[in-house]
Amino acid sequence: VIFKAICSGYVAGSEPAICSKCANCPNEHSCVMNGQCHGGSQGAVSNSVFLSSLLGLSLFFSCVGFIQWKRSQNQVREQVKGILAEYMPLDKQNNVDDSLALTEEDDEAGTFS
């Protein structure tokens, strides 16, 4: 506040260079002492690093989600194959004996064997 008051006391165009250099710094005292504005965000992450890390994490979690989805699809597919294998044997070794099944002729005659 005091720094801005001192700098505003000069006629436009006659103020020292330090006034224009440090006018918008959050820490005016360190700007005047060092001769340059360090911003007020020492230790902060730059926008490019933030965006690249955000993109990297998004890609990572997208890949993990896709892998989990594929694993889930494979598990469901294997379960369905297992259920179908129980009720509908597909190989030649598990032939079902159809001799006990009713035929249309037996049903029409009303006799069962």
mmCIF file of C-alpha atoms in Angstrom:
data_model
loop_
_atom_site.group_PDB
_atom_site.id
_atom_site.type_symbol
_atom_site.label_atom_id
_atom_site.label_comp_id
_atom_site.label_asym_id
_atom_site.label_seq_id
_atom_site.Cartn_x
_atom_site.Cartn_y
_atom_site.Cartn_z
ATOM 1 C CA VAL A 1 0.000 0.000 0.000
ATOM 2 C CA ILE A 2 2.783 2.439 0.890
ATOM 3 C CA PHE A 3 4.778 1.481 -2.195
ATOM 4 C CA LYS A 4 1.803 2.175 -4.458
ATOM 5 C CA ALA A 5 1.180 5.490 -2.706
ATOM 6 C CA ILE A 6 4.773 6.584 -3.260
ATOM 7 C CA CYS A 7 4.715 5.515 -6.920
ATOM 8 C CA SER A 8 1.386 7.218 -7.565
ATOM 9 C CA GLY A 9 2.894 10.512 -6.329
ATOM 10 C CA TYR A 10 5.056 10.765 -9.437
ATOM 11 C CA VAL A 11 3.869 12.497 -12.596
ATOM 12 C CA ALA A 12 2.925 10.000 -15.348
ATOM 13 C CA GLY A 13 6.044 8.993 -17.234
ATOM 14 C CA SER A 14 8.471 10.307 -14.582
ATOM 15 C CA GLU A 15 8.155 7.454 -12.031
ATOM 16 C CA PRO A 16 11.174 5.203 -11.487
ATOM 17 C CA ALA A 17 11.348 1.892 -13.379
ATOM 18 C CA ILE A 18 10.932 -0.031 -10.160
ATOM 19 C CA CYS A 19 7.385 1.353 -9.827
ATOM 20 C CA SER A 20 6.252 -0.157 -13.101
ATOM 21 C CA LYS A 21 8.224 -3.356 -12.502
ATOM 22 C CA CYS A 22 6.872 -4.048 -9.005
ATOM 23 C CA ALA A 23 3.427 -2.410 -9.174
ATOM 24 C CA ASN A 24 1.515 -5.701 -9.581
ATOM 25 C CA CYS A 25 3.694 -7.980 -7.465
ATOM 26 C CA PRO A 26 2.041 -9.620 -4.485
ATOM 27 C CA ASN A 27 5.194 -9.145 -2.406
ATOM 28 C CA GLU A 28 6.318 -5.613 -3.232
ATOM 29 C CA HIS A 29 9.031 -5.540 -0.568
ATOM 30 C CA SER A 30 10.935 -8.523 -1.972
ATOM 31 C CA CYS A 31 10.462 -7.129 -5.504
ATOM 32 C CA VAL A 32 12.050 -3.809 -4.527
ATOM 33 C CA MET A 33 14.878 -5.549 -2.630
ATOM 34 C CA ASN A 34 15.665 -8.070 -5.413
ATOM 35 C CA GLY A 35 14.851 -5.831 -8.346
ATOM 36 C CA GLN A 36 12.416 -8.284 -9.905
ATOM 37 C CA CYS A 37 9.017 -9.746 -9.190
ATOM 38 C CA HIS A 38 9.092 -13.389 -8.242
ATOM 39 C CA GLY A 39 5.332 -13.744 -8.355
ATOM 40 C CA GLY A 40 3.648 -14.736 -5.154
ATOM 41 C CA SER A 41 3.477 -18.348 -6.014
ATOM 42 C CA GLN A 42 6.865 -19.717 -5.089
ATOM 43 C CA GLY A 43 6.685 -23.474 -4.949
ATOM 44 C CA ALA A 44 3.537 -23.542 -7.035
ATOM 45 C CA VAL A 45 3.069 -25.806 -10.029
ATOM 46 C CA SER A 46 3.096 -24.246 -13.470
ATOM 47 C CA ASN A 47 0.083 -24.596 -15.737
ATOM 48 C CA SER A 48 1.882 -26.848 -18.220
ATOM 49 C CA VAL A 49 2.987 -29.260 -15.481
ATOM 50 C CA PHE A 50 -0.501 -29.275 -14.002
ATOM 51 C CA LEU A 51 -2.193 -29.967 -17.332
ATOM 52 C CA SER A 52 0.288 -32.651 -18.343
ATOM 53 C CA SER A 53 -0.080 -34.426 -14.996
ATOM 54 C CA LEU A 54 -3.861 -34.172 -15.268
ATOM 55 C CA LEU A 55 -3.725 -35.656 -18.751
ATOM 56 C CA GLY A 56 -1.337 -38.385 -17.606
ATOM 57 C CA LEU A 57 -3.569 -39.376 -14.703
ATOM 58 C CA SER A 58 -6.627 -39.347 -16.959
ATOM 59 C CA LEU A 59 -4.883 -41.662 -19.420
ATOM 60 C CA PHE A 60 -3.710 -43.938 -16.623
ATOM 61 C CA PHE A 61 -7.168 -44.332 -15.099
ATOM 62 C CA SER A 62 -8.725 -44.735 -18.545
ATOM 63 C CA CYS A 63 -6.330 -47.598 -19.275
ATOM 64 C CA VAL A 64 -7.017 -49.207 -15.903
ATOM 65 C CA GLY A 65 -10.768 -48.875 -16.487
ATOM 66 C CA PHE A 66 -10.505 -50.385 -19.958
ATOM 67 C CA ILE A 67 -8.447 -53.321 -18.659
ATOM 68 C CA GLN A 68 -10.966 -53.943 -15.876
ATOM 69 C CA TRP A 69 -13.847 -53.789 -18.368
ATOM 70 C CA LYS A 70 -12.132 -56.326 -20.669
ATOM 71 C CA ARG A 71 -11.428 -58.634 -17.719
ATOM 72 C CA SER A 72 -15.051 -58.401 -16.640
ATOM 73 C CA GLN A 73 -16.225 -59.204 -20.167
ATOM 74 C CA ASN A 74 -13.922 -62.231 -20.320
ATOM 75 C CA GLN A 75 -15.128 -63.482 -16.929
ATOM 76 C CA VAL A 76 -18.774 -63.194 -17.972
ATOM 77 C CA ARG A 77 -17.998 -64.938 -21.270
ATOM 78 C CA GLU A 78 -16.292 -67.808 -19.418
ATOM 79 C CA GLN A 79 -19.201 -68.115 -16.986
ATOM 80 C CA VAL A 80 -21.695 -68.291 -19.842
ATOM 81 C CA LYS A 81 -19.566 -70.924 -21.574
ATOM 82 C CA GLY A 82 -19.470 -72.911 -18.332
ATOM 83 C CA ILE A 83 -23.233 -72.747 -17.925
ATOM 84 C CA LEU A 84 -23.813 -73.751 -21.527
ATOM 85 C CA ALA A 85 -21.344 -76.620 -21.173
ATOM 86 C CA GLU A 86 -23.339 -77.954 -18.203
ATOM 87 C CA TYR A 87 -26.682 -77.991 -19.990
ATOM 88 C CA MET A 88 -25.697 -78.478 -23.601
ATOM 89 C CA PRO A 89 -22.681 -80.752 -23.982
ATOM 90 C CA LEU A 90 -20.994 -79.937 -27.264
ATOM 91 C CA ASP A 91 -18.480 -82.749 -27.535
ATOM 92 C CA LYS A 92 -19.074 -86.261 -28.915
ATOM 93 C CA GLN A 93 -18.122 -87.977 -25.658
ATOM 94 C CA ASN A 94 -21.226 -86.735 -23.831
ATOM 95 C CA ASN A 95 -23.922 -88.116 -26.117
ATOM 96 C CA VAL A 96 -27.350 -87.852 -24.570
ATOM 97 C CA ASP A 97 -29.496 -90.996 -24.679
ATOM 98 C CA ASP A 98 -32.693 -89.984 -26.444
ATOM 99 C CA SER A 99 -34.363 -93.388 -25.974
ATOM 100 C CA LEU A 100 -36.415 -92.170 -22.997
ATOM 101 C CA ALA A 101 -37.755 -89.143 -24.798
ATOM 102 C CA LEU A 102 -41.379 -89.157 -25.897
ATOM 103 C CA THR A 103 -42.092 -89.328 -29.563
ATOM 104 C CA GLU A 104 -45.121 -87.842 -31.222
ATOM 105 C CA GLU A 105 -46.477 -91.277 -32.028
ATOM 106 C CA ASP A 106 -46.446 -92.367 -28.387
ATOM 107 C CA ASP A 107 -48.147 -89.186 -27.284
ATOM 108 C CA GLU A 108 -50.986 -89.494 -29.826
ATOM 109 C CA ALA A 109 -51.679 -93.091 -28.944
ATOM 110 C CA GLY A 110 -51.771 -92.288 -25.239
ATOM 111 C CA THR A 111 -49.307 -95.000 -24.358
ATOM 112 C CA PHE A 112 -46.006 -94.271 -22.779
ATOM 113 C CA SER A 113 -43.012 -96.502 -22.760
#
